[in-house]
Every structure is written in C-alpha cells, then in structure tokens.
mmCIF file of C-alpha atoms in Angstrom:
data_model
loop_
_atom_site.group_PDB
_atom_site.id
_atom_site.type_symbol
_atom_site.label_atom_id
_atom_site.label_comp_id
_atom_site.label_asym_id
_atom_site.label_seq_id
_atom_site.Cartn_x
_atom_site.Cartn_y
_atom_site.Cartn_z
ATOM 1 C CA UNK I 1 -274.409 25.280 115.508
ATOM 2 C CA UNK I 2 -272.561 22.374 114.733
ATOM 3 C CA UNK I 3 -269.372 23.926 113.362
ATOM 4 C CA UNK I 4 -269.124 25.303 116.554
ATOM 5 C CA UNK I 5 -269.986 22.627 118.741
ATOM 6 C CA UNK I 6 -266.845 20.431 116.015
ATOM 7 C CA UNK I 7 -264.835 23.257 116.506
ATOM 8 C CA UNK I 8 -264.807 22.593 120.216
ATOM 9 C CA UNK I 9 -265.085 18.665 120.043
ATOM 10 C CA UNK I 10 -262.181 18.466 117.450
ATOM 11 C CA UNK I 11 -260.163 21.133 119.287
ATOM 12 C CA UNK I 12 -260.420 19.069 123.086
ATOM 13 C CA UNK I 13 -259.156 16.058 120.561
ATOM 14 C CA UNK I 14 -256.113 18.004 119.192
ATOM 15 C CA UNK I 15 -255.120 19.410 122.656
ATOM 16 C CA UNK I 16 -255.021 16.052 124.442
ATOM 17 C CA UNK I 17 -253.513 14.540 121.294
ATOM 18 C CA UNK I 18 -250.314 17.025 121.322
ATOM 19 C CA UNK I 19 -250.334 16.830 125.191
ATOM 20 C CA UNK I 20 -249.440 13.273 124.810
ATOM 21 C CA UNK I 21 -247.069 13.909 122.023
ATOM 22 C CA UNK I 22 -245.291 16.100 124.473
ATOM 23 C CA UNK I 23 -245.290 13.837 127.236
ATOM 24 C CA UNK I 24 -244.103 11.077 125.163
ATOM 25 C CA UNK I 25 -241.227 13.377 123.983
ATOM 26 C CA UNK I 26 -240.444 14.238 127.451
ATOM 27 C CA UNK I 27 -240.375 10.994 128.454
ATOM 28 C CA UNK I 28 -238.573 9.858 125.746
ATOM 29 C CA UNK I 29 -240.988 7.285 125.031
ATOM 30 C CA UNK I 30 -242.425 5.895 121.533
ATOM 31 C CA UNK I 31 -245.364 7.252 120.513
ATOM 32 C CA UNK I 32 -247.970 4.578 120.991
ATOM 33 C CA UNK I 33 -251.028 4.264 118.285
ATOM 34 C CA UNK I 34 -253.780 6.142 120.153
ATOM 35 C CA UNK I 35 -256.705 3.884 120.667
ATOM 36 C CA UNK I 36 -260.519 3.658 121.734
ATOM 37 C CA UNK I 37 -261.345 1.092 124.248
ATOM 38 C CA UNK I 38 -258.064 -1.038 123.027
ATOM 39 C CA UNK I 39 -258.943 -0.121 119.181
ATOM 40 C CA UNK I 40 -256.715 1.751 117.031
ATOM 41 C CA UNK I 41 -258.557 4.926 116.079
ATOM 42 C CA UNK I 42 -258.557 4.155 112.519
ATOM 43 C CA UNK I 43 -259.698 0.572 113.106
ATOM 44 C CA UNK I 44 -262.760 2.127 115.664
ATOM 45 C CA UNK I 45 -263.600 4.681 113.071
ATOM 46 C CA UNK I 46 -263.664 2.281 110.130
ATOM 47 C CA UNK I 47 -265.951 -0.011 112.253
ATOM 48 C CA UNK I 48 -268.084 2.500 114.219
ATOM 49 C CA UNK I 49 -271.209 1.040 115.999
ATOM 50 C CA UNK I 50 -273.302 2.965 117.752
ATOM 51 C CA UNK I 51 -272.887 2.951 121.700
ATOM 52 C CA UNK I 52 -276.365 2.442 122.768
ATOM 53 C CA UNK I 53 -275.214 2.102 126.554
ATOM 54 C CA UNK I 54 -273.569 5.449 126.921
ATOM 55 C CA UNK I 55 -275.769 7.250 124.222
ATOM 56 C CA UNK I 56 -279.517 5.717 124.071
ATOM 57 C CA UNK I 57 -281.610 5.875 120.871
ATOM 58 C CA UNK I 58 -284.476 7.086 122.809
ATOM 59 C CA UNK I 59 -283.324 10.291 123.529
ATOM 60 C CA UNK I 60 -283.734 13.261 121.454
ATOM 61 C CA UNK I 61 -280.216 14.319 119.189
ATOM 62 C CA UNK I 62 -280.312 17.268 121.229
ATOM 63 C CA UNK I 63 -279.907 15.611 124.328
ATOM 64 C CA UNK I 64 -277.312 13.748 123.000
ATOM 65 C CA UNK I 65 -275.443 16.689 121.330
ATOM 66 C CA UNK I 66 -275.532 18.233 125.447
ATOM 67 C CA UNK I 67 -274.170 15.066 126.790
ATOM 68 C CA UNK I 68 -271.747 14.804 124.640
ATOM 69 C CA UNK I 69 -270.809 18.652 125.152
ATOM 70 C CA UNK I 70 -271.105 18.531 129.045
ATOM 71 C CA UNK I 71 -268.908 15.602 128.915
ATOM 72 C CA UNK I 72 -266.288 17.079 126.822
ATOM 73 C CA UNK I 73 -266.123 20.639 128.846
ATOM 74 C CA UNK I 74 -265.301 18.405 132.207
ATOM 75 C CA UNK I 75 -262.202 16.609 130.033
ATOM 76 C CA UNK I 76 -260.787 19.891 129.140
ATOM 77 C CA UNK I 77 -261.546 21.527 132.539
ATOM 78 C CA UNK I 78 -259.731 18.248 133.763
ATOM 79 C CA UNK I 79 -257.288 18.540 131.328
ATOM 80 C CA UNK I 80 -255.694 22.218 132.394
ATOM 81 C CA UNK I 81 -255.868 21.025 135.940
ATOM 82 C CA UNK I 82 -253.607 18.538 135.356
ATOM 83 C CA UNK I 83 -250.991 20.311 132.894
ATOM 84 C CA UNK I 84 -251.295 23.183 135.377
ATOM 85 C CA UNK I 85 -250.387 20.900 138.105
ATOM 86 C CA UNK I 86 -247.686 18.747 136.372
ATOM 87 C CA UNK I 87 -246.012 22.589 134.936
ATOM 88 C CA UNK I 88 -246.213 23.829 138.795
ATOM 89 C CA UNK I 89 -243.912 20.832 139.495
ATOM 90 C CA UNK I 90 -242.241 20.924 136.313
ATOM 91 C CA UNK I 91 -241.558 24.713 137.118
ATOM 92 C CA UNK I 92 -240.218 24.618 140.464
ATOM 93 C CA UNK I 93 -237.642 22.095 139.603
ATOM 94 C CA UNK I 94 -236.395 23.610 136.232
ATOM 95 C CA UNK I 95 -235.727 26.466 138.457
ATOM 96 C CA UNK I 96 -233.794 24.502 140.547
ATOM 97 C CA UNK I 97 -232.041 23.366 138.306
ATOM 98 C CA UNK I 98 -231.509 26.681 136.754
ATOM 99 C CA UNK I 99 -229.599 27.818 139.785
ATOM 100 C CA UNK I 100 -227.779 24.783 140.018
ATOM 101 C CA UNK I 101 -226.340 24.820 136.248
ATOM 102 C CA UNK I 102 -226.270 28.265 135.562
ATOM 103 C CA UNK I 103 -223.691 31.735 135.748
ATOM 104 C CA UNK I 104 -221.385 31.305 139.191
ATOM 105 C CA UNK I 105 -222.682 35.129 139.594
ATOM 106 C CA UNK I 106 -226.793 33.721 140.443
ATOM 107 C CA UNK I 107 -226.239 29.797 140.641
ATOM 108 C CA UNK I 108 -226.423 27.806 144.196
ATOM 109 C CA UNK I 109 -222.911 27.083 145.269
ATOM 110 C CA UNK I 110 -224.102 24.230 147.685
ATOM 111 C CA UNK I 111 -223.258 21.817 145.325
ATOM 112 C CA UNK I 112 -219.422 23.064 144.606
ATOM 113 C CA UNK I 113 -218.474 23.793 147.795
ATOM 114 C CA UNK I 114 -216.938 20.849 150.187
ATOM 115 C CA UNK I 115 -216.677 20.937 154.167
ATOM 116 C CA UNK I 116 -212.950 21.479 153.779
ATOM 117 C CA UNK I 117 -212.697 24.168 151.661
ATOM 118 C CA UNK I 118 -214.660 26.241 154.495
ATOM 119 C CA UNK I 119 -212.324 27.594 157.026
ATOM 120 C CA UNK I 120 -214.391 29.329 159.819
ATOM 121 C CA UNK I 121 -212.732 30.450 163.309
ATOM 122 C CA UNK I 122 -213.488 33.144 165.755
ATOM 123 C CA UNK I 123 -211.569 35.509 163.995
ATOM 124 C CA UNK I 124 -211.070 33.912 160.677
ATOM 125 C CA UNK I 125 -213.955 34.066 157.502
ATOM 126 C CA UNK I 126 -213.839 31.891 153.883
ATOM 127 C CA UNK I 127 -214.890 34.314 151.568
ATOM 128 C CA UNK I 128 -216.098 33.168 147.625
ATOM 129 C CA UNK I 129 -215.181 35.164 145.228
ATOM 130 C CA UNK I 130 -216.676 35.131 141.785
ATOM 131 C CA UNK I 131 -213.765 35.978 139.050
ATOM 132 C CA UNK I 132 -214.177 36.105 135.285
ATOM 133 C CA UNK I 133 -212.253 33.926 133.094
ATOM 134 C CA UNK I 134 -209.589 35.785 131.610
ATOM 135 C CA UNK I 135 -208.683 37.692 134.811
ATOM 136 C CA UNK I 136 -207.831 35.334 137.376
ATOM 137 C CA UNK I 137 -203.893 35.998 137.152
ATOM 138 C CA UNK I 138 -205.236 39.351 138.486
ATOM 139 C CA UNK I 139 -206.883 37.976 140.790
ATOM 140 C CA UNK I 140 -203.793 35.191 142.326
ATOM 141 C CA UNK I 141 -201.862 38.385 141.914
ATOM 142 C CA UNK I 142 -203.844 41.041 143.890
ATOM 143 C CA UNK I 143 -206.376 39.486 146.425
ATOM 144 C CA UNK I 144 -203.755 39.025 149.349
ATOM 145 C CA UNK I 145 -203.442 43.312 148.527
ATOM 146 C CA UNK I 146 -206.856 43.969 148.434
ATOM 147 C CA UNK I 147 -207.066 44.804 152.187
ATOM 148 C CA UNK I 148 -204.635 43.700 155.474
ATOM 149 C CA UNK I 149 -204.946 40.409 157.451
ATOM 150 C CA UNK I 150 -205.687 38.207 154.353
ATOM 151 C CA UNK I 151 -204.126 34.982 154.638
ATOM 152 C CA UNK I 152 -201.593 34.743 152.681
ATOM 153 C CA UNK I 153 -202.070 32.192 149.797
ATOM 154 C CA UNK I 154 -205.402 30.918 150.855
ATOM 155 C CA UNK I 155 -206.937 31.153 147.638
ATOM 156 C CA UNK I 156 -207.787 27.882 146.110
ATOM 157 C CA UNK I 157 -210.019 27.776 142.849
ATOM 158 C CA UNK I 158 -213.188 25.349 143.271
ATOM 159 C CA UNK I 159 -214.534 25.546 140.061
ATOM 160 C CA UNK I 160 -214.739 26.818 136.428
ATOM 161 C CA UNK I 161 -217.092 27.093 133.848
ATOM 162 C CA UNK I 162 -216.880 29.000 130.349
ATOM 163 C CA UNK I 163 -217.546 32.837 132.121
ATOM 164 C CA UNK I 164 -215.875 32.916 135.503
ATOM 165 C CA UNK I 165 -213.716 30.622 137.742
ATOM 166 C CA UNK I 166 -215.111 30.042 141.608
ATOM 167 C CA UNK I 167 -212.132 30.819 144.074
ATOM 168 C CA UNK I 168 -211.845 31.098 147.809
ATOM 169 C CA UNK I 169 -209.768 33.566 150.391
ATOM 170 C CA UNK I 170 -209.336 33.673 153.758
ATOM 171 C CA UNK I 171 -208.858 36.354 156.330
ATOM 172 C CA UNK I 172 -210.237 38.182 159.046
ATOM 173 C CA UNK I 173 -213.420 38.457 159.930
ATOM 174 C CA UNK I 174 -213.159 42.362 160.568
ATOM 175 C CA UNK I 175 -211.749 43.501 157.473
ATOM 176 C CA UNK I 176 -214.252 41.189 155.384
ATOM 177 C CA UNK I 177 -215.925 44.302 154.692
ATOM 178 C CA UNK I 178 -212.979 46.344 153.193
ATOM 179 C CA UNK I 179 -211.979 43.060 151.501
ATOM 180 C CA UNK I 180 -215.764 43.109 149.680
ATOM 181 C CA UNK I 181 -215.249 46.430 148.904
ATOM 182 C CA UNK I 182 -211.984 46.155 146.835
ATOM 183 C CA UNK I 183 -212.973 42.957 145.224
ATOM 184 C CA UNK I 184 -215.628 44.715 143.652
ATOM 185 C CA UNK I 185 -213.617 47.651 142.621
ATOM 186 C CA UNK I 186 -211.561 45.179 140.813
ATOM 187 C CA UNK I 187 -214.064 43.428 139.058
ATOM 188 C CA UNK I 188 -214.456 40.547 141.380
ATOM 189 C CA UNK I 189 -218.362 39.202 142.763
ATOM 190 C CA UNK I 190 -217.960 38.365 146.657
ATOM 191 C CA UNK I 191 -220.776 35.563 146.954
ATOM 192 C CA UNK I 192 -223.068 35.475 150.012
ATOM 193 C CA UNK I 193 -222.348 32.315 151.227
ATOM 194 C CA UNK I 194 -223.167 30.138 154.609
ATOM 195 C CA UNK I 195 -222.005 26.491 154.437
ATOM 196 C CA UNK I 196 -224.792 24.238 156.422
ATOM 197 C CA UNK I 197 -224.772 20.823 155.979
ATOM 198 C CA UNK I 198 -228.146 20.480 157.186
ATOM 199 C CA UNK I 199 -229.409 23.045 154.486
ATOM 200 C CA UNK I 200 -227.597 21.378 151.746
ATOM 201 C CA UNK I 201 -229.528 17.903 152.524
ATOM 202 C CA UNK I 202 -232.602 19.542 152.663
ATOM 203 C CA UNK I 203 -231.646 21.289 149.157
ATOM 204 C CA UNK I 204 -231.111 17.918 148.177
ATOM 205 C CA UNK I 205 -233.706 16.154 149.497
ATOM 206 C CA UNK I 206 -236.526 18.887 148.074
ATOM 207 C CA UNK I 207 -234.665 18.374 144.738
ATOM 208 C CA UNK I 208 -235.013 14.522 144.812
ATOM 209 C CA UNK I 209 -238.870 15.082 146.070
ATOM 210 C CA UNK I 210 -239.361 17.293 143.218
ATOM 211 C CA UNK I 211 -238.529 14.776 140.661
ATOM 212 C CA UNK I 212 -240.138 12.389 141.997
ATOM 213 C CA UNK I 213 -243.609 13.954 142.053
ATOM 214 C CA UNK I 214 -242.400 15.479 138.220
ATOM 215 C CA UNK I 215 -242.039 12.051 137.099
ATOM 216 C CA UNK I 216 -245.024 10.427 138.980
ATOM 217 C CA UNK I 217 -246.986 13.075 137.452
ATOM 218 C CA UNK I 218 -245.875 12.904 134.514
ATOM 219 C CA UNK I 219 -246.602 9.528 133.914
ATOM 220 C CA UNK I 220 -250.103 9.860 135.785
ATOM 221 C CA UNK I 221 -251.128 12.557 133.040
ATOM 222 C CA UNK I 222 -249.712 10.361 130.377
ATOM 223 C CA UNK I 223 -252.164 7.138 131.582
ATOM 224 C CA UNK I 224 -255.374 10.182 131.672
ATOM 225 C CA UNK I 225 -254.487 11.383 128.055
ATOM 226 C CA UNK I 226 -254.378 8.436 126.480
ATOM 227 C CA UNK I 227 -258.061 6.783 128.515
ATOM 228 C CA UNK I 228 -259.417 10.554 127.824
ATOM 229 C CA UNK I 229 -258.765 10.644 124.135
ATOM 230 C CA UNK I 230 -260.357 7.410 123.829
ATOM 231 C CA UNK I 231 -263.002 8.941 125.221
ATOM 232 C CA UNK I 232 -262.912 12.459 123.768
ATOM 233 C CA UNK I 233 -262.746 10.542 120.168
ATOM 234 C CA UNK I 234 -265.428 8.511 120.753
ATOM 235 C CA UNK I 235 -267.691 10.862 121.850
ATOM 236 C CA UNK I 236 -266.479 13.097 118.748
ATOM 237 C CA UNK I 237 -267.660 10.270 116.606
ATOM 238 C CA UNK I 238 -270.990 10.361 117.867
ATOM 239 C CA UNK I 239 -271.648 13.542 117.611
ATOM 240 C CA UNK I 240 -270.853 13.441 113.814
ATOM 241 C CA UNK I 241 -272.788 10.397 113.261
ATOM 242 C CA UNK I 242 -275.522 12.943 114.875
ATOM 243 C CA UNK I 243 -275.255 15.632 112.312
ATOM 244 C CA UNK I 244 -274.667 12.807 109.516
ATOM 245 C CA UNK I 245 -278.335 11.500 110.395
ATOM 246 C CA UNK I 246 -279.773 15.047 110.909
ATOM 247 C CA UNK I 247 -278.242 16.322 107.625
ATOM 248 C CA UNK I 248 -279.146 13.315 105.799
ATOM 249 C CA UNK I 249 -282.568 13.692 106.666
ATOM 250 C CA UNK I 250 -282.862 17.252 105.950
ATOM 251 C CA UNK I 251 -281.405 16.757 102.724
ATOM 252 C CA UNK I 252 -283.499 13.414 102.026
ATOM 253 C CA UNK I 253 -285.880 13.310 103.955
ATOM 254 C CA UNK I 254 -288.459 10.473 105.840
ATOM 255 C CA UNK I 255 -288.387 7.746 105.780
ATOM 256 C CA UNK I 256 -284.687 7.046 106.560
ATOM 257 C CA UNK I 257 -282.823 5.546 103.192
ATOM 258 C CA UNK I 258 -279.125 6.283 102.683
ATOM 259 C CA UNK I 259 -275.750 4.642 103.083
ATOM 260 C CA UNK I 260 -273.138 6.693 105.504
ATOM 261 C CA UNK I 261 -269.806 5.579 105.233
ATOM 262 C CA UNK I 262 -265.799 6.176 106.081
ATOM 263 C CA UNK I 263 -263.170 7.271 102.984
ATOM 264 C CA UNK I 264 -259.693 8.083 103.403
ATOM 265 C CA UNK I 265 -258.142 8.740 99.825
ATOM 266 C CA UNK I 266 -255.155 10.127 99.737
ATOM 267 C CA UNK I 267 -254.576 13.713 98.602
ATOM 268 C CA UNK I 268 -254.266 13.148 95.221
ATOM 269 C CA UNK I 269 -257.165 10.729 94.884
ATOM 270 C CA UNK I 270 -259.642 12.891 96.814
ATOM 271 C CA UNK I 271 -260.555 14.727 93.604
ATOM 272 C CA UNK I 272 -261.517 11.718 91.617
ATOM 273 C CA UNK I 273 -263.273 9.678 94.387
ATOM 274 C CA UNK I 274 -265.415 12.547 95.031
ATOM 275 C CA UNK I 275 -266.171 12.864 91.186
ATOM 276 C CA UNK I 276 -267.086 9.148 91.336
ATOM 277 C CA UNK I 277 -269.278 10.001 94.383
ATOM 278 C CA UNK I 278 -271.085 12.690 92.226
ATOM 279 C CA UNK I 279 -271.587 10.288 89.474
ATOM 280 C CA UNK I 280 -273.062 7.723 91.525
ATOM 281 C CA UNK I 281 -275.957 10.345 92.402
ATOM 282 C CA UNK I 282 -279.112 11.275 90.787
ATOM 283 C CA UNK I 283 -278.546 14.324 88.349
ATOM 284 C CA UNK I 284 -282.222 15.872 89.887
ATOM 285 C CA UNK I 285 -280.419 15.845 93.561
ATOM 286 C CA UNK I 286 -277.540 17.529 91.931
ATOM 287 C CA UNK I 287 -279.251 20.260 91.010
ATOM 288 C CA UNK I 288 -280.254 21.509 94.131
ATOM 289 C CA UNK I 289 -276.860 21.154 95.951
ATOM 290 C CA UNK I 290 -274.971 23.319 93.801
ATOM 291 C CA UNK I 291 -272.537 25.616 95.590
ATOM 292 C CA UNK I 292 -273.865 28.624 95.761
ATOM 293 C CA UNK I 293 -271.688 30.639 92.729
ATOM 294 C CA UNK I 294 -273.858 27.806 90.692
ATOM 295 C CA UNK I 295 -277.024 28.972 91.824
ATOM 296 C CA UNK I 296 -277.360 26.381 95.091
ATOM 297 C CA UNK I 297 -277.903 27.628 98.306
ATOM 298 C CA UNK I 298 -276.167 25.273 100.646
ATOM 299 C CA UNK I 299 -272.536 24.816 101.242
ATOM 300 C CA UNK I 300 -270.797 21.884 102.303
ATOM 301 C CA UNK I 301 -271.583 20.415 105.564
ATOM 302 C CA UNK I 302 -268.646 20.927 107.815
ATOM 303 C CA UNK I 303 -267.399 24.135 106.576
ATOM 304 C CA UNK I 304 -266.683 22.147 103.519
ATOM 305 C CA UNK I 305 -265.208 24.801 100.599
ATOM 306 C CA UNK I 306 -267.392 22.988 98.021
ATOM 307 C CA UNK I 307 -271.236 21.843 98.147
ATOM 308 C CA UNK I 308 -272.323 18.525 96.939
ATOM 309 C CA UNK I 309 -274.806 16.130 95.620
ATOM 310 C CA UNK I 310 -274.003 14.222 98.828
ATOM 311 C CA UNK I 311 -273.612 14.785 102.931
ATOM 312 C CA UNK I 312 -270.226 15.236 103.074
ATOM 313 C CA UNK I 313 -267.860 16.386 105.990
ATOM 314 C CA UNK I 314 -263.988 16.076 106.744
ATOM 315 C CA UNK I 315 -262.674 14.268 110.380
ATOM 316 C CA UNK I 316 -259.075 15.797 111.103
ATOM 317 C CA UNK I 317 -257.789 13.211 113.140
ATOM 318 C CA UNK I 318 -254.229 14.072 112.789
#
C-alpha cells in the first residue's frame, strides 16, 4: 500500500518538476531553486515540522493518507488540463508557423507576396509558379512558350530558399488553364493563390493573438507549477512522515521512543553511514531485520534492496 500510494505521490512530484524544467527552457529562463512556502526544498525537508493546520493530529493516518491522495489526484487532473491547454495553443501556432517557414510547394505565400507584384485585370491573371532550384534557366527560358497570350517577360522571381525559387507570370485569364497544364509537365508547381489584403491582416492578426495567449499561458502554467510543487512536496513529506511513524511503531512498538531524521551522504559515503547506522543499533533488533536471504522476513521499507536494523526509506527529489 504505500509503495503504491509513493509511487503516485513521487511520480505527480517528478511530472510537475520536469514540466517546469521545460517551461523554463522554453522560456529561456534560469531555473529557479524550487521551494515550499518560500523555502528551498532542501532547507523545508531538513527542517520539517508537522503542519497541524492542513493535516490535524486528531485524525486517524488513514484519513490523512486520503487527504493527502485526494489532494494530489486534483493537482495532476489540474495539471494535464493545463499542459493540454497551453500544447492546444502551442500547437496551432507551430503550425502556423510551419506553413509560414517551410517548402514554397505547402508554405503560406501571404507573407512573400507584395500588392505590386499582383497584376489582376479583366482579362489579365498573376500566376505563382513554384520552380526548383537548379532549373529556373528552364524556366526564364520556356514559360513565355508554355501556352499563347503570356506576357512576355513578366516573370519576376519573389523569393528563394535552398529547394525552389518563387516566380511570377502573367497572361490571360483564358489560357491560365493550358498554362497550368504545361507548367506541370515541365516540372513547375502552379500555386493556388488569391491576394486579399484583408485576409492577410487577419492571418496576421490570429498569428499575433496566438502568441500572445502562448506566452500568457505559458507563463500562467509556469506561476501554477512552481505554487503546486510546493504543495505536491509538502504533502509528499507528510505522507512519509506517516509511514515513518507507522513503520516505526510496528517495528518498535508502544509507547512511541525513536529518533527520525534527514541524511543526504553522497554516493560514496552512503555505504559507510549506513554501517555506522547499524552499529549504533542493538545487535537483538538486528537479528530480526535481516534481509530475507539471512533468514529475516522483512525488506526494506520503501522498496529498499536491503533490510535493516533501522526504518529506512529513500526521497528522490531530483
């Protein structure tokens, strides 16, 4: 029961914790120590009181093991309703953008084309035409060919990237079709194209809304993750002060008489503090917390590889 309900606790921590990394990254922000109520995390879990307000003695360690779990389930519902929400937006413009920065063959032209480079009359049309790189003297050579009453040396390039070069031609409006046809025969993309300025500014103007509502999310999501990991870590501490008390007990029994503490040794000291540990209790409780190869018949609180003459558990806070 409590590895799972840790599992869960420690895995709403983790999720939040790289959300933020992301956002920060995004952002291009520094990362900012995470904190609890203004604390550093290391500095809150180093001088852990119990919350009495929020968690109250007189309730049983089951109710408290439900709050805690209720509470945490609403974070992470709230959690993918905002990262769903922010990648909708997030979505929507990279697409956008997509079409805006991507092969002349798919991307929005809007953006490349100009007023005067459109040359629309009752009987004349400004076709684009979509020409790979390395044959555009084909194309300055053959387009006023590829069907009558093109005008002759209408074709201007607009733009270039490292694939294809963006040119247009003019002619008639009645042989547009024959002209289509050819082009393609000769390798060369006729773009659907309708110049509007009023559809450009509204392309523009969705764009600009777009990264606006990115950024305010963004940075709304950003503020939630770092109050809700406060919270998510706080709550994660109670809960193993919980099972550090009920294990305790179990192991020790009434009335209440042991010492919990915090150690952070580094790797390579974790082996020797933990022999120190074992030589600080009495050989008889030793005996019966054996791991299990040994005879013992309780492993390690916490999914803990090793048993021991002590309550012992590992907080991944990384």
């Amino acid at each position: 029961m409590y590895e799972q309900s840790n599992t869960f606790i420690e895995g709403v921590s983790h999720k939040i914790r790289r959300q933020i990394e992301e956002l920060e990254r995004v952002s291009g922000l520094e990362s900012n120590a995470l904190s609890v109520d203004g604390v550093p995390v290391d500095s809150y879990l180093t001088r852990f009181v119990w919350d009495e307000a929020k968690y109250p003695t007189v309730s049983s360690l089951r109710e408290i093991v439900d709050s805690i779990h209720t509470l945490l389930a609403k974070i992470e519902d709230d959690l993918k309703v905002r990262v769903a929400e922010y990648n909708n937006v997030r979505g929507q413009l990279n697409a956008i953008n997509r079409k805006q920065s991507g092969s002349l063959a798919v991307r929005d032209l809007s953006n490349l084309v100009k007023p005067e480079d459109i040359f629309t009359s009752e009987h004349l049309v400004t076709l684009l035409a979509v020409v790979p790189k390395y044959s555009q003297k084909d194309w300055l050579s053959s387009y006023e060919t590829l069907t009558s009453y093109v005008v002759p040396q209408s074709s201007k390039k607009l733009y270039e990237d490292n694939e294809s070069a963006l040119y247009t031609v003019t002619l008639f409006g009645r042989v547009a079709d024959n002209f289509i046809t050819s082009a393609c025969e000769r390798g060369f993309q006729i773009r659907d194209f309708e110049y509007s300025p009023e559809a450009q500014e509204s392309r523009k103007q969705e764009l600009e809304k777009l990264a606006q509502d990115q950024d305010s999310l963004r940075s709304s999501l950003l503020q939630w993750c770092y109050t809700s990991y406060g919270e998510v870590f706080s709550s994660w501490m109670h809960f193993c002060a919980v099972c550090l008390f009920a294990e305790s007990i179990l192991r020790y029994g009434l009335p209440p008489s042991f010492l919990a503490c915090v150690l952070s040794p580094s790797v390579k000291s974790e082996k020797k503090v933990r022999s120190i540990l074992e030589g600080l209790c009495n050989s008889s409780n030793s005996i019966d917390w054996k791991t299990e190869d040994e005879g013992g018949a309780i492993a390690g609180l916490g999914g803990d590889a090793d048993a021991h003459p002590y309550v012992s558990f590992t907080i991944n806070i990384a």
